Tab-separated table of C-alpha atoms (C1' of nucleotides) in Angstrom:
chain	number	residue	atom	x	y	z
A	4	MET	CA	-13.433	3.393	5.237
A	5	LYS	CA	-10.368	2.948	7.651
A	6	SER	CA	-10.161	-0.907	7.319
A	7	THR	CA	-10.032	-0.594	3.571
A	8	LEU	CA	-7.001	1.553	3.808
A	9	ARG	CA	-5.583	-1.297	6.252
A	10	THR	CA	-6.393	-3.959	3.588
A	11	LEU	CA	-4.783	-1.779	0.813
A	12	SER	CA	-1.482	-1.020	2.342
A	13	VAL	CA	-1.029	-4.806	3.570
A	14	LEU	CA	-1.663	-5.624	0.225
A	15	ALA	CA	1.268	-3.224	-1.329
A	16	GLU	CA	3.711	-5.227	-0.430
A	17	PRO	CA	4.891	-7.618	-3.139
A	18	ASN	CA	5.550	-10.667	-1.245
A	19	ARG	CA	2.232	-10.275	0.905
A	20	LEU	CA	0.762	-10.156	-2.310
A	21	HIS	CA	2.009	-13.187	-3.510
A	22	ILE	CA	1.303	-15.109	-0.523
A	23	VAL	CA	-2.403	-13.996	-0.599
A	24	GLU	CA	-2.052	-15.069	-4.366
A	25	LEU	CA	-0.609	-18.360	-3.497
A	26	LEU	CA	-3.361	-18.865	-0.357
A	27	ARG	CA	-5.936	-18.170	-3.307
A	28	ASP	CA	-5.910	-21.450	-4.303
A	29	GLY	CA	-6.121	-23.035	-1.002
A	30	PRO	CA	-4.858	-23.172	2.294
A	31	ARG	CA	-1.374	-23.813	3.169
A	32	PRO	CA	1.160	-24.584	6.170
A	33	VAL	CA	3.980	-22.243	6.411
A	34	GLY	CA	6.705	-24.519	5.310
A	35	GLU	CA	4.735	-24.728	1.796
A	36	ILE	CA	4.972	-21.134	1.093
A	37	VAL	CA	8.080	-20.680	1.923
A	38	ASN	CA	9.175	-23.494	-0.670
A	39	ILE	CA	7.032	-22.217	-3.379
A	40	LEU	CA	7.693	-18.656	-2.901
A	41	ARG	CA	11.373	-18.978	-2.251
A	42	LEU	CA	11.403	-16.482	0.828
A	43	ARG	CA	12.935	-17.079	4.161
A	44	GLN	CA	10.901	-18.700	6.804
A	45	PRO	CA	10.932	-15.689	9.320
A	46	GLN	CA	9.925	-13.583	6.615
A	47	VAL	CA	7.193	-15.546	5.932
A	48	SER	CA	6.228	-15.794	9.169
A	49	LYS	CA	6.068	-11.963	9.711
A	50	HIS	CA	4.250	-11.123	6.464
A	51	LEU	CA	1.547	-13.633	7.660
A	52	HIS	CA	1.374	-11.957	10.967
A	53	VAL	CA	1.025	-8.723	9.541
A	54	LEU	CA	-1.827	-10.470	6.973
A	55	SER	CA	-3.384	-12.072	10.294
A	56	LYS	CA	-3.582	-8.607	12.149
A	57	ALA	CA	-5.587	-7.223	9.191
A	58	GLY	CA	-7.914	-10.178	9.141
A	59	LEU	CA	-6.893	-11.001	5.559
A	60	VAL	CA	-5.552	-14.813	6.737
A	61	GLU	CA	-6.540	-17.240	9.611
A	62	MET	CA	-4.449	-19.654	11.314
A	63	HIS	CA	-5.159	-23.437	11.815
A	64	PRO	CA	-2.732	-25.143	14.293
A	65	VAL	CA	-2.133	-28.961	13.085
A	66	ALA	CA	0.744	-30.568	15.324
A	67	GLN	CA	3.674	-28.091	14.573
A	68	GLN	CA	2.431	-27.055	11.635
A	69	ARG	CA	0.722	-23.972	10.985
A	70	ILE	CA	-1.957	-23.804	8.611
A	71	TYR	CA	-3.067	-20.441	6.990
A	72	LYS	CA	-5.957	-19.705	4.564
A	73	LEU	CA	-7.473	-16.864	3.221
A	74	ARG	CA	-10.312	-14.805	4.936
A	75	PRO	CA	-12.537	-13.039	2.228
A	76	GLU	CA	-14.201	-10.510	4.175
A	77	PRO	CA	-11.369	-7.948	3.603
A	78	LEU	CA	-11.533	-8.367	0.142
A	79	LYS	CA	-15.117	-8.113	0.134
A	80	GLU	CA	-14.886	-4.876	1.509
A	81	LEU	CA	-12.708	-3.906	-0.793
A	82	ASN	CA	-14.746	-4.595	-3.692
A	83	ILE	CA	-17.436	-2.807	-1.902
A	84	TRP	CA	-15.251	0.577	-1.887
A	85	LEU	CA	-14.582	-0.249	-5.465
A	86	GLU	CA	-18.202	-0.744	-6.435
A	87	SER	CA	-18.788	2.900	-5.630
A	88	TYR	CA	-16.658	3.840	-8.717
A	89	ARG	CA	-17.956	1.409	-10.807
A	90	SER	CA	-21.205	3.430	-10.993
A	91	THR	CA	-19.414	6.403	-11.648
A	92	TRP	CA	-17.088	4.632	-14.731
A	93	ASN	CA	-18.944	5.477	-17.679
A	94	LYS	CA	-20.985	8.559	-16.075
A	95	ARG	CA	-19.831	11.720	-15.098
A	96	LEU	CA	-16.279	10.922	-14.749
A	97	ASP	CA	-15.355	11.051	-18.258
A	98	ARG	CA	-17.392	14.250	-18.605
A	99	LEU	CA	-14.519	16.565	-18.056
A	100	ASP	CA	-16.075	18.962	-20.455
A	101	ASP	CA	-18.469	19.514	-18.065
A	102	TYR	CA	-16.368	20.870	-15.772
A	103	LEU	CA	-14.490	22.625	-18.294
A	104	ILE	CA	-17.892	24.555	-19.636
A	105	LYS	CA	-18.258	25.101	-15.804
A	106	LEU	CA	-15.590	26.825	-15.121
A	107	GLN	CA	-15.694	29.301	-18.265
A	108	GLU	CA	-19.137	30.180	-16.924
A	109	ASP	CA	-17.636	30.791	-13.712
A	110	GLU	CA	-14.984	32.999	-15.263
A	111	MET	CA	-17.720	35.101	-17.057
A	112	LYS	CA	-19.546	35.554	-13.791
A	113	GLN	CA	-16.582	36.616	-12.627
A	114	ARG	CA	-15.451	39.005	-15.086
A	115	GLY	CA	-18.988	40.260	-14.824
A	116	LYS	CA	-18.364	40.921	-11.243
A	117	LYS	CA	-14.906	42.622	-11.675
A	118	TYR	CA	-16.506	44.944	-14.414
A	119	GLU	CA	-19.634	45.726	-12.135
A	120	ARG	CA	-17.216	46.532	-9.477
A	121	LYS	CA	-15.651	49.343	-11.308
B	8	MET	CA	-0.278	-8.441	-12.460
B	9	LYS	CA	2.297	-5.684	-12.203
B	10	SER	CA	0.707	-2.678	-12.453
B	11	THR	CA	-1.924	-3.986	-9.881
B	12	LEU	CA	0.667	-4.308	-6.990
B	13	ARG	CA	1.724	-0.711	-8.226
B	14	THR	CA	-2.274	0.541	-7.889
B	15	LEU	CA	-2.205	-0.676	-4.605
B	16	SER	CA	0.773	0.952	-3.263
B	17	VAL	CA	-0.180	4.146	-4.360
B	18	LEU	CA	-3.723	3.995	-3.031
B	19	ALA	CA	-2.154	2.712	0.329
B	20	GLU	CA	-1.399	6.412	1.145
B	21	PRO	CA	-3.869	8.022	3.615
B	22	ASN	CA	-4.094	11.347	1.741
B	23	ARG	CA	-3.392	9.711	-1.500
B	24	LEU	CA	-6.939	7.671	-1.285
B	25	HIS	CA	-8.426	11.065	0.101
B	26	ILE	CA	-7.853	12.183	-2.896
B	27	VAL	CA	-9.019	9.826	-4.994
B	28	GLU	CA	-12.412	9.513	-3.297
B	29	LEU	CA	-12.566	12.997	-3.600
B	30	LEU	CA	-12.234	12.786	-7.597
B	31	ARG	CA	-14.395	10.426	-7.621
B	32	ASP	CA	-17.148	12.928	-7.648
B	33	GLY	CA	-15.621	14.684	-10.321
B	34	PRO	CA	-12.600	16.647	-11.120
B	35	ARG	CA	-11.021	19.315	-9.365
B	36	PRO	CA	-8.248	21.977	-9.550
B	37	VAL	CA	-5.563	21.217	-6.919
B	38	GLY	CA	-6.324	24.593	-5.274
B	39	GLU	CA	-10.104	23.084	-4.279
B	40	ILE	CA	-8.224	19.825	-3.211
B	41	VAL	CA	-5.922	21.735	-1.319
B	42	ASN	CA	-8.880	23.423	0.698
B	43	ILE	CA	-11.042	20.926	0.893
B	44	LEU	CA	-8.772	18.253	2.230
B	45	ARG	CA	-6.887	20.688	4.272
B	46	LEU	CA	-3.242	19.805	3.272
B	47	ARG	CA	-0.194	21.717	1.758
B	48	GLN	CA	-0.187	22.780	-1.420
B	49	PRO	CA	3.387	20.975	-2.300
B	50	GLN	CA	1.831	17.586	-0.784
B	51	VAL	CA	-0.809	17.526	-2.910
B	52	SER	CA	1.177	18.279	-5.784
B	53	LYS	CA	3.749	15.574	-5.100
B	54	HIS	CA	0.673	13.327	-4.046
B	55	LEU	CA	-1.223	14.211	-7.462
B	56	HIS	CA	2.217	13.502	-9.259
B	57	VAL	CA	2.399	9.841	-7.899
B	58	LEU	CA	-1.193	9.048	-8.892
B	59	SER	CA	-0.749	10.926	-12.289
B	60	LYS	CA	2.585	8.222	-12.990
B	61	ALA	CA	0.824	5.419	-12.113
B	62	GLY	CA	-2.023	6.402	-14.115
B	63	LEU	CA	-4.723	6.862	-11.468
B	64	VAL	CA	-5.105	10.326	-12.576
B	65	GLU	CA	-5.216	12.531	-15.577
B	66	MET	CA	-4.445	16.478	-15.751
B	67	HIS	CA	-5.796	19.031	-17.940
B	68	PRO	CA	-4.444	22.629	-17.832
B	69	VAL	CA	-6.658	25.540	-17.606
B	70	ALA	CA	-4.872	29.000	-17.547
B	71	GLN	CA	-3.106	28.525	-14.718
B	72	GLN	CA	-5.055	25.983	-13.150
B	73	ARG	CA	-4.496	21.993	-13.273
B	74	ILE	CA	-7.584	20.275	-13.509
B	75	TYR	CA	-7.013	16.606	-12.274
B	76	LYS	CA	-9.553	13.894	-13.087
B	77	LEU	CA	-9.593	10.301	-12.054
B	78	ARG	CA	-8.617	7.337	-14.756
B	79	PRO	CA	-10.665	4.340	-14.703
B	80	GLU	CA	-8.747	2.086	-16.048
B	81	PRO	CA	-6.282	1.227	-12.866
B	82	LEU	CA	-9.406	0.851	-10.959
B	83	LYS	CA	-10.996	-1.613	-13.339
B	84	GLU	CA	-7.870	-3.676	-13.312
B	85	LEU	CA	-7.970	-3.517	-9.273
B	86	ASN	CA	-11.478	-4.699	-10.052
B	87	ILE	CA	-10.375	-7.566	-12.466
B	88	TRP	CA	-7.675	-8.894	-9.895
B	89	LEU	CA	-10.694	-8.948	-7.116
B	90	GLU	CA	-12.829	-10.766	-9.842
B	91	SER	CA	-10.637	-13.808	-9.445
B	92	TYR	CA	-11.193	-13.977	-5.597
B	93	ARG	CA	-14.885	-13.783	-5.792
B	94	SER	CA	-15.409	-17.063	-7.681
B	95	THR	CA	-13.175	-18.516	-5.009
B	96	TRP	CA	-15.074	-16.827	-2.055
B	97	ASN	CA	-17.982	-19.285	-1.520
B	98	LYS	CA	-16.546	-21.960	-2.705
B	99	ARG	CA	-13.439	-24.064	-1.662
B	100	LEU	CA	-11.921	-21.220	0.351
B	101	ASP	CA	-14.061	-21.895	3.092
B	102	ARG	CA	-13.420	-25.717	3.139
B	103	LEU	CA	-10.317	-25.860	5.382
B	104	ASP	CA	-11.879	-29.040	6.529
B	105	ASP	CA	-11.114	-30.590	3.551
B	106	TYR	CA	-7.366	-29.502	3.859
B	107	LEU	CA	-7.630	-30.964	7.315
B	108	ILE	CA	-9.230	-34.185	6.706
B	109	LYS	CA	-6.586	-34.472	3.952
B	110	LEU	CA	-3.683	-34.032	6.354
B	111	GLN	CA	-5.245	-36.859	8.510
B	112	GLU	CA	-5.600	-39.315	5.967
B	113	ASP	CA	-1.904	-38.565	4.861
B	114	GLU	CA	-0.921	-38.780	8.619
B	115	MET	CA	-2.525	-42.169	8.494
B	116	LYS	CA	-0.858	-43.103	5.842
B	117	GLN	CA	2.711	-42.159	7.341
B	118	ARG	CA	2.028	-43.795	10.777
B	119	GLY	CA	0.963	-46.996	8.622
B	120	LYS	CA	4.178	-46.958	6.918
B	121	LYS	CA	6.164	-46.287	10.114
B	122	TYR	CA	4.373	-49.411	11.587
B	123	GLU	CA	4.838	-50.992	8.389
B	124	ARG	CA	8.755	-50.852	8.603
B	125	LYS	CA	9.029	-51.938	12.163
C	20	DT	C1'	13.406	-36.682	28.613
C	21	DC	C1'	16.565	-35.528	24.494
C	22	DT	C1'	16.187	-34.531	19.923
C	23	DT	C1'	14.288	-32.790	15.769
C	24	DA	C1'	11.035	-30.573	12.751
C	25	DA	C1'	8.035	-26.550	11.991
C	26	DT	C1'	7.287	-21.804	13.131
C	27	DA	C1'	7.742	-17.590	15.806
C	28	DT	C1'	9.965	-13.759	17.899
C	29	DT	C1'	13.817	-10.507	18.795
C	30	DC	C1'	17.359	-7.253	17.227
C	31	DC	C1'	19.975	-4.836	14.102
C	32	DT	C1'	20.314	-2.223	10.122
C	33	DC	C1'	19.056	-0.017	5.754
C	34	DT	C1'	16.338	2.236	2.469
C	35	DA	C1'	11.782	4.270	0.645
C	36	DC	C1'	9.127	7.692	1.063
C	37	DA	C1'	5.826	11.228	3.404
C	38	DG	C1'	5.939	15.998	5.034
C	39	DG	C1'	8.198	20.857	5.706
C	40	DA	C1'	9.866	25.003	3.838
C	41	DA	C1'	12.040	27.140	0.519
C	42	DT	C1'	12.001	28.375	-4.262
C	43	DA	C1'	10.928	27.731	-9.323
C	44	DT	C1'	7.845	27.726	-13.045
C	45	DT	C1'	3.532	29.266	-15.843
C	46	DC	C1'	0.334	31.814	-17.040
C	47	DC	C1'	-2.936	35.406	-16.870
C	48	DT	C1'	-3.567	40.553	-16.439
C	49	DG	C1'	-3.022	45.579	-16.066
D	16	DC	C1'	7.153	43.597	-19.049
D	17	DA	C1'	5.754	43.536	-13.869
D	18	DG	C1'	3.044	41.289	-10.857
D	19	DG	C1'	0.625	38.149	-8.823
D	20	DA	C1'	-2.440	33.643	-8.595
D	21	DA	C1'	-2.007	28.514	-8.901
D	22	DT	C1'	0.903	24.817	-9.108
D	23	DA	C1'	5.440	22.125	-9.604
D	24	DT	C1'	10.274	21.162	-8.178
D	25	DT	C1'	13.811	21.018	-4.766
D	26	DC	C1'	16.251	19.943	-1.089
D	27	DC	C1'	16.369	18.201	3.570
D	28	DT	C1'	14.799	15.192	7.777
D	29	DG	C1'	12.266	11.851	10.214
D	30	DT	C1'	10.352	7.446	10.477
D	31	DA	C1'	7.758	3.262	9.317
D	32	DG	C1'	8.884	-0.954	8.154
D	33	DA	C1'	11.284	-4.881	5.214
D	34	DG	C1'	15.292	-7.913	5.266
D	35	DG	C1'	18.976	-10.690	7.578
D	36	DA	C1'	20.785	-13.697	11.415
D	37	DA	C1'	20.424	-15.405	15.481
D	38	DT	C1'	17.462	-17.346	19.074
D	39	DA	C1'	12.859	-18.864	21.349
D	40	DT	C1'	9.083	-21.351	21.438
D	41	DT	C1'	5.802	-25.600	20.727
D	42	DA	C1'	4.981	-30.112	19.671
D	43	DA	C1'	5.940	-34.563	18.318
D	44	DG	C1'	8.760	-39.304	18.614
D	45	DA	C1'	12.605	-42.223	19.863
DNA sequence: TCTTAATATTCCTCTACAGGAATATTCCTG
DNA sequence: CAGGAATATTCCTGTAGAGGAATATTAAGA
């Protein structure tokens, strides 16, 4: 899914991930994020902008402050994406043997054909 | 966690994500990946290299072929990371109100003090 | 209305990194 | 051991995007 990719790439930036992790514990105004993460205000605003465009974050103005809070939807999507792997984790995924055996067989057939051809 | 970040950034590349999704259904030799995803062989090898370094993928040589299979561990880690959000999803996270109310209250106190001062 | 606090935006620069093309490596087969 | 198949590596180039610094915007209070 397209939006999963977007979520991934947005989270793949260290400071952005930090912001998300900070917001995990509740909403915060920009200033607090700046202080806690020891980043420069413009960069934080930019990161929040990116997070916002990706729907990972939501803004509520209170006077001059902008309170940012996490939006769970994209993370839920990521979760769903991961689900599809969970089912495979303890199944065929670990059976490399199957593939190798299949390969062996195919090879046998191949050789058979080659010999047939001659 | 550091490795979560790494997993995220490695997956945040479209073609790499495609490769992972392809390998979800079972191991494949490089050539098959090339054909199925319509990518150039060198790029696929490079992506596999990156995936490999991040532990997302594992290689088994069979003659000149290199069979790549998914390693679930990094995805499991990602899953664990997500878990910590799941618990919050339907709880305080959606209670922006709390924060706003708290803010209101603080503001009231502030004003009170200010008026007191006069 | 002027000032100040909080935040956003713009412009610039620098670097990481993905793709292209060519070449190297590895391993089987005759 | 020469040749070819499968894959890896190297070198080059172009570009997205992150940070720095300065400036713009918005809202409140005196």
